[in-house]
Short mmCIF file of C-alpha atoms in Angstrom, two decimals:
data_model
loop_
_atom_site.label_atom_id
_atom_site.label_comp_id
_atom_site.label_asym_id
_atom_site.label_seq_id
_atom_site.Cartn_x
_atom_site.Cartn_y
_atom_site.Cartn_z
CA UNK A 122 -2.73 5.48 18.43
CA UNK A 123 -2.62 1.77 17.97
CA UNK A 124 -2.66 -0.17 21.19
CA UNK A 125 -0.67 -2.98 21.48
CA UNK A 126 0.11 -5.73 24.14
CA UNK A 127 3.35 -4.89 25.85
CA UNK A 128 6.08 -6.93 24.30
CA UNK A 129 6.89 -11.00 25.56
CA UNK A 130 10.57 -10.01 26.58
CA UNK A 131 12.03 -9.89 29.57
CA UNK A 132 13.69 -6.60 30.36
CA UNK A 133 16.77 -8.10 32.30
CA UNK A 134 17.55 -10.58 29.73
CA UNK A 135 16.99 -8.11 26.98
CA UNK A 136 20.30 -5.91 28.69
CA UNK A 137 22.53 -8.71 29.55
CA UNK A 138 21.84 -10.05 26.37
CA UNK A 139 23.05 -7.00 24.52
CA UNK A 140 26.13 -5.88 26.34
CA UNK A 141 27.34 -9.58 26.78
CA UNK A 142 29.46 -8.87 23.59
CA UNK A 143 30.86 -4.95 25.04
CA UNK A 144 34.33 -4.32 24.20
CA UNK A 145 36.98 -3.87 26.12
CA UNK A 146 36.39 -6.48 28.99
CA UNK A 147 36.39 -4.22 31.27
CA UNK A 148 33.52 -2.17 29.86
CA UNK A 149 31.47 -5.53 29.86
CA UNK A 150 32.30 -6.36 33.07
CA UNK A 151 31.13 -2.90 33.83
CA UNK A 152 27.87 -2.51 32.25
CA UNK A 153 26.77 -6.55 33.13
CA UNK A 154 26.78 -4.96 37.23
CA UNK A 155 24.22 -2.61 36.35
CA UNK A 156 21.72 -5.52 35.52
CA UNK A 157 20.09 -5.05 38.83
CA UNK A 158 19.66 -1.64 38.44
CA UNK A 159 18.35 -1.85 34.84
CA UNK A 160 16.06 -4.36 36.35
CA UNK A 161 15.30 -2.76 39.31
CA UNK A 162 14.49 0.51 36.73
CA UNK A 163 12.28 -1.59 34.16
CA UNK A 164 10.14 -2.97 37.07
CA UNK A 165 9.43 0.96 38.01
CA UNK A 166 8.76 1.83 34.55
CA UNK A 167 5.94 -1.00 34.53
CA UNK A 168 4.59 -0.19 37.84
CA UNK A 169 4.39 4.17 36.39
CA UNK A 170 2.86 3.27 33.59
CA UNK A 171 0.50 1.41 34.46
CA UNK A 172 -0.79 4.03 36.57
CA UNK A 173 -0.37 6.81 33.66
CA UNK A 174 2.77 8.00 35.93
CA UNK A 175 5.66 7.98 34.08
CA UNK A 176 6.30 11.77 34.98
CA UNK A 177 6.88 10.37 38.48
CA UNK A 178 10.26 8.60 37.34
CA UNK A 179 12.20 11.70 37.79
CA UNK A 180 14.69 9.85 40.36
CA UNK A 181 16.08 7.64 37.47
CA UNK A 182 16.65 10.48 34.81
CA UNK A 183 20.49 10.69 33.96
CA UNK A 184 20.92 7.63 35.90
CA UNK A 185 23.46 6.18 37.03
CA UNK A 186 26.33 8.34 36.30
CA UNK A 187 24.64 11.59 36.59
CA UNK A 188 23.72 14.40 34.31
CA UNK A 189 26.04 15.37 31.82
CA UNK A 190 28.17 18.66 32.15
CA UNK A 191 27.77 21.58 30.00
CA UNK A 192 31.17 22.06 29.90
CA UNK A 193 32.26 18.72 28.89
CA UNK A 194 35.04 18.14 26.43
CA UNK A 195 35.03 16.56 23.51
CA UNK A 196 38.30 14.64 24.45
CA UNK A 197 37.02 13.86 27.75
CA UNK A 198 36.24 9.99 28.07
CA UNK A 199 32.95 8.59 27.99
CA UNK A 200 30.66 8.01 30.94
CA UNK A 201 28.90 4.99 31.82
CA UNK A 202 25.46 6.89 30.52
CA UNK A 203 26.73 7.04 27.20
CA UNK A 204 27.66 3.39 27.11
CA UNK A 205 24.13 2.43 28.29
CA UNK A 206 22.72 4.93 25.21
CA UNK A 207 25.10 3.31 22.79
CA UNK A 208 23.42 -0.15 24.24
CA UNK A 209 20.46 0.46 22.16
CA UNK A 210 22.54 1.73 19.04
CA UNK A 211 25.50 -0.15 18.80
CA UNK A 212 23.77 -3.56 20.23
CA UNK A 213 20.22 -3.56 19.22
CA UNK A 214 19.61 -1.03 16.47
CA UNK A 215 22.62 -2.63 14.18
CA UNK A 216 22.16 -5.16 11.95
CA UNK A 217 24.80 -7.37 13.51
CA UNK A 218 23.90 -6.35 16.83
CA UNK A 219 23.64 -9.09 19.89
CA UNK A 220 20.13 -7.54 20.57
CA UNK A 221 18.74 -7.37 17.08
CA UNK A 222 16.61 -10.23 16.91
CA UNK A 223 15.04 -8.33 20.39
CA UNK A 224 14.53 -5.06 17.89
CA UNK A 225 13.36 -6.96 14.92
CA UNK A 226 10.86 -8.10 17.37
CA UNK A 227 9.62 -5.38 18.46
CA UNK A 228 8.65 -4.14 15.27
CA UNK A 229 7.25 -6.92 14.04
CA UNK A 230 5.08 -6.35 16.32
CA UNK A 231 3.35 -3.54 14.98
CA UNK A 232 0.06 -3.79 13.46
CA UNK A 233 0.07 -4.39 9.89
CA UNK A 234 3.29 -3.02 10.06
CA UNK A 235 1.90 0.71 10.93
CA UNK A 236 3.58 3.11 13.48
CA UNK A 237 1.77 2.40 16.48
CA UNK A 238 1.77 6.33 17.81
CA UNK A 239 -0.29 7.84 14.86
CA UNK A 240 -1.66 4.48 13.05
CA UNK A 241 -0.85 5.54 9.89
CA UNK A 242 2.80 5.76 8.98
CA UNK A 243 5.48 2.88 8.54
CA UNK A 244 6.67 1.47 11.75
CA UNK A 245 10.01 1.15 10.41
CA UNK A 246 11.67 2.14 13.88
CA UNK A 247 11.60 2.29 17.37
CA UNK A 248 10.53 5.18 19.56
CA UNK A 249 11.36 5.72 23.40
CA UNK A 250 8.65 6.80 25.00
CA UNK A 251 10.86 8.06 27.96
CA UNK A 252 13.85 9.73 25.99
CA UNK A 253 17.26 7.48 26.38
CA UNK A 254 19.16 10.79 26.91
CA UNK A 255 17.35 11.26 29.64
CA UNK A 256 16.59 7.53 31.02
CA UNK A 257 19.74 5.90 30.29
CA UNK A 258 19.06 2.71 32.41
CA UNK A 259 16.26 2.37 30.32
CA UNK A 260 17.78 2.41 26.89
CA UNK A 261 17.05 -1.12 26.10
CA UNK A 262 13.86 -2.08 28.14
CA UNK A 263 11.07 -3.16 26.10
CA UNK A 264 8.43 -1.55 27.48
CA UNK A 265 9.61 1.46 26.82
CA UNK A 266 10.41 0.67 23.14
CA UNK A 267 7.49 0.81 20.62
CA UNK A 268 7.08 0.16 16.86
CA UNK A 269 6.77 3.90 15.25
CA UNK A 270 7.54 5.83 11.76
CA UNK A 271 9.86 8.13 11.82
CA UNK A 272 7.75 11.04 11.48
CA UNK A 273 5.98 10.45 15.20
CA UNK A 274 9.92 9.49 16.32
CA UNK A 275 11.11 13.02 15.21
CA UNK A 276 8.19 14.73 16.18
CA UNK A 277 8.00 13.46 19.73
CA UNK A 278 11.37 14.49 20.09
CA UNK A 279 13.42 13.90 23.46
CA UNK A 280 11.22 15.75 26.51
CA UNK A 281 10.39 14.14 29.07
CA UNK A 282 7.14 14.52 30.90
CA UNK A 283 6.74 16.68 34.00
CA UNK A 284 3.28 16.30 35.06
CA UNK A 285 0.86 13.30 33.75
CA UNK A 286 -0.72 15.71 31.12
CA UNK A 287 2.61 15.98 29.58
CA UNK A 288 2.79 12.22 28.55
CA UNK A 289 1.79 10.67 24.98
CA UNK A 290 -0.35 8.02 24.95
CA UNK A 291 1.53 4.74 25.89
CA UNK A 292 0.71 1.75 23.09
CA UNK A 293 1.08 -1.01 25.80
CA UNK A 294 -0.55 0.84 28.60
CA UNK A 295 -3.47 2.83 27.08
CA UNK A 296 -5.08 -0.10 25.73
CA UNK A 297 -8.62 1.07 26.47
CA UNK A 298 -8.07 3.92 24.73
CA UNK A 299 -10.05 3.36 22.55
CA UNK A 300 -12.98 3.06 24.79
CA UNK A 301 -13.67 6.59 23.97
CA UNK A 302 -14.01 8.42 20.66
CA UNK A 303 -11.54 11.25 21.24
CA UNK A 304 -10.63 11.86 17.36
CA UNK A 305 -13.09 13.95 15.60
CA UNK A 306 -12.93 15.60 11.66
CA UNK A 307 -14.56 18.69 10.95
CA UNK A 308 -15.67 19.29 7.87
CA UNK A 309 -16.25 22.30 5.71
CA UNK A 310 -19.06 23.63 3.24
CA UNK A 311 -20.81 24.23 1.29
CA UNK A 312 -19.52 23.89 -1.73
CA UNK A 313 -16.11 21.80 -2.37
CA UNK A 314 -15.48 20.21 1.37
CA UNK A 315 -12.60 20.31 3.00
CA UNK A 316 -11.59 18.56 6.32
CA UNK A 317 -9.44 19.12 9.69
CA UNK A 318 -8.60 17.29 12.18
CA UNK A 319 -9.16 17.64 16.11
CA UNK A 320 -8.37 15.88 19.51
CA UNK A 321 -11.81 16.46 20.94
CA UNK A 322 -11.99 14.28 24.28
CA UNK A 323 -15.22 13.54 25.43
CA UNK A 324 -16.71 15.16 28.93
CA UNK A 325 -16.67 11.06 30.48
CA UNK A 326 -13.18 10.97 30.01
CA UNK A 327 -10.75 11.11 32.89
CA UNK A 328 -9.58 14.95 32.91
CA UNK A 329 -5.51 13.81 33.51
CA UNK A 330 -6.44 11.37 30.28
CA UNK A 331 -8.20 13.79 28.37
CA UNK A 332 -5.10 16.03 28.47
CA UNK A 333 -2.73 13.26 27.22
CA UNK A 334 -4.87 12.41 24.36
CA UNK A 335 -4.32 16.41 23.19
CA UNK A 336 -1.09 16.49 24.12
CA UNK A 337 -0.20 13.42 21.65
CA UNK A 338 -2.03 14.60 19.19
CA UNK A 339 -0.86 18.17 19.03
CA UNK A 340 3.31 16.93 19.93
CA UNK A 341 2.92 13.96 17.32
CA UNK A 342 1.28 16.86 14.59
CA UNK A 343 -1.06 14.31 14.09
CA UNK A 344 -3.38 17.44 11.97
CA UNK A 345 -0.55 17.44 9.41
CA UNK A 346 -0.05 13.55 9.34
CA UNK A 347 -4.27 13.35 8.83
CA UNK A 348 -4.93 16.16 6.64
CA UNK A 349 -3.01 14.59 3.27
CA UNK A 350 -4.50 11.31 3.87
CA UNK A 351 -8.44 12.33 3.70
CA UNK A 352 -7.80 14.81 0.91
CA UNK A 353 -7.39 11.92 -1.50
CA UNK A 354 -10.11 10.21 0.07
CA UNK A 355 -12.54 12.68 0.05
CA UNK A 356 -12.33 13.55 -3.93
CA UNK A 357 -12.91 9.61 -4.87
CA UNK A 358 -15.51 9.12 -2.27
CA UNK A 359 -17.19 12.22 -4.18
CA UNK A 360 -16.87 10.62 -7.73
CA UNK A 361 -18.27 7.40 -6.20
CA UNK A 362 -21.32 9.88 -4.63
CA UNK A 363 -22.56 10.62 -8.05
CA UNK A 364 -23.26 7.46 -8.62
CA UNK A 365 -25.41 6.45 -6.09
CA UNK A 366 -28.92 7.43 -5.56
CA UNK A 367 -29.80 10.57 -3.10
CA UNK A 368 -31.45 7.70 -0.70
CA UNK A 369 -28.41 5.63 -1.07
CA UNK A 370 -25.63 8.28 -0.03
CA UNK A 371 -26.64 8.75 3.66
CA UNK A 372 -26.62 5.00 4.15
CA UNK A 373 -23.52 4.52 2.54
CA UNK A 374 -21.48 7.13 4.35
CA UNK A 375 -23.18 6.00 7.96
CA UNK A 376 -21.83 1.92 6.75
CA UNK A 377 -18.36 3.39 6.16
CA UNK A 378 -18.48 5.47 9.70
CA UNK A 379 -19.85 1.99 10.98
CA UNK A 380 -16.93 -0.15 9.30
CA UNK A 381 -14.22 2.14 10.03
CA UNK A 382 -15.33 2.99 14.01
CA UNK A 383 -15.28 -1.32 14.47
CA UNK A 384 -12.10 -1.29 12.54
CA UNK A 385 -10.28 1.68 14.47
CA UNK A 386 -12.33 4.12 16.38
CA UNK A 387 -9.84 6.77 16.60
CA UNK A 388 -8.20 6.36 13.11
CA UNK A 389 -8.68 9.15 10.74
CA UNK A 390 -10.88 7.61 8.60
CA UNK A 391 -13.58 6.91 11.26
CA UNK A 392 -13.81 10.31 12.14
CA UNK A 393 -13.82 11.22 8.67
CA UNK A 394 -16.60 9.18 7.54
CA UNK A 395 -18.81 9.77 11.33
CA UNK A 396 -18.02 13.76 10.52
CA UNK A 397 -19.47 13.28 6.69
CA UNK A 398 -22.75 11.26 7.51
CA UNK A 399 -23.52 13.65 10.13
CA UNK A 400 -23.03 16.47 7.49
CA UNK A 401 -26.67 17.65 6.68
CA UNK A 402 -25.16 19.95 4.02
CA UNK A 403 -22.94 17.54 2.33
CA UNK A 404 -25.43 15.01 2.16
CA UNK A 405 -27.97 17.19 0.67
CA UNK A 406 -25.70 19.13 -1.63
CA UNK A 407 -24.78 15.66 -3.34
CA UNK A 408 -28.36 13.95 -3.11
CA UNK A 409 -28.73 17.25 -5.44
CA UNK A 410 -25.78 16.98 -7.62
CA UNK A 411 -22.95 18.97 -6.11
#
């Protein structure tokens, strides 16, 4: 995960902007007197997760028109829910939107452009981290919106949490995640290495925390999203190997664990490199040729 600092907008002006342009009038007129509860909603959200509570929010799911019946029709006519929902994807998400300079935004945000849930893919979209199906009111509240590719979007799916071990790390509330190393490789041999990937929280981590950080990473796939990445990595950092003296590899791979820890501590290839310069075998197999 990438943190992030939570987004300059303000939540209120973020909604009104977007359904000032609702059709029919009436709809408008509609949807611009739930600005206090939208408010009222996005002030909540802040307080939860700040506190790693957003499984506490329970008393604004399918709110304010209720949870949708089974039974519904397809004829039937919309409910307000569905007009809040189509807030975000008729008003933000589209190109000609009223709130798409607010989503453009948002994503720019991202660093270097990369999904800010596994640091590695495109962040060409935004993910709720509490579902809009579910949180209506909170369709268009930027703190609940965050730069993502749409791998982590589709893999995070549309659950929301129950407890506070069933949340994904938050990019504008877990900023000091990073604090802690909680991303480790593993690395097989001898012989031709190979490498997997593991949430591996450390013992000073908060327990509820430690939970989160293997939920995310085990929701979000992250093993699948890793794995492809290092194998490419791994075969030119062996070609490079052979090129180097045997008293030059271990210092090499111990700079690149050094770089890439001070440049991300929990991306992939940190824990790569840390898991290949603490490799005794790996070390000694190419200090003797592989």
């Amino acid at each position: 995960m990438l943190p992030l600092p939570r987004p300059a907008l303000d939540a209120r002006a973020v909604y009104l902007t977007c359904v000032s342009v609702a059709r029919p009038a009436s709809l408008r007129t509609e949807l611009h007197q739930l600005g206090d509860q939208v408010t009222n909603a996005a002030a909540a959200y802040e307080e939860a997760a700040t506190k790693g509570e957003l499984h506490t929010l329970d008393a604004l799911q399918h709110q304010p028109g209720g949870k949708p019946s089974r039974t519904a029709k397809k004829d039937e006519p919309k409910g307000i829910n569905y007009h809040l929902k189509t807030t975000y994807t008729s008003r933000m998400v589209s190109v000609e939107g009223k709130g798409r300079p607010f989503y453009n935004q948002l994503l720019a945000a991202a660093p270097d452009g990369r999904c800010t849930l596994c640091g590695q893919g495109l962040a060409d979209t935004l993910d709720h981290q509490l579902p809009k199906d579910v949180y209506p009111l909170l369709a268009v509240t930027p703190d609940n919106l965050v730069p993502a590719c749409r791998t982590c979007n589709t893999n995070k799916r549309d659950e929301a949490p129950v407890t506070a071990e069933e949340q994904t790390l938050h990019p504008y509330f877990d900023t000091d995640i990073d604090e802690y190393i909680w991303l480790v490789a593993r690395v097989t041999g001898p012989g031709l290495p190979a490498v997997t990937f593991h949430a591996d929280p450390p013992p000073s981590m908060p327990p509820a925390l430690a939970a989160r950080v293997r939920h995310h990473f085990t929701s979000l796939q992250l093993a699948r999203t890793y794995g492809p990445q290092a194998a490419p990595e791994l075969r030119t950092l062996s070609r490079s190997l052979t090129r180097l003296t045997p008293a030059a590899i271990s210092e090499h791979l111990n700079e690149k664990a050094e770089d890439w820890t001070e440049e991300q501590p929990n991306s992939w290839q940190a824990a790569l490199y840390r898991a290949l310069a603490a490799s005794s075998w790996y070390v000694r197999d190419f200090s003797s040729g592989l």
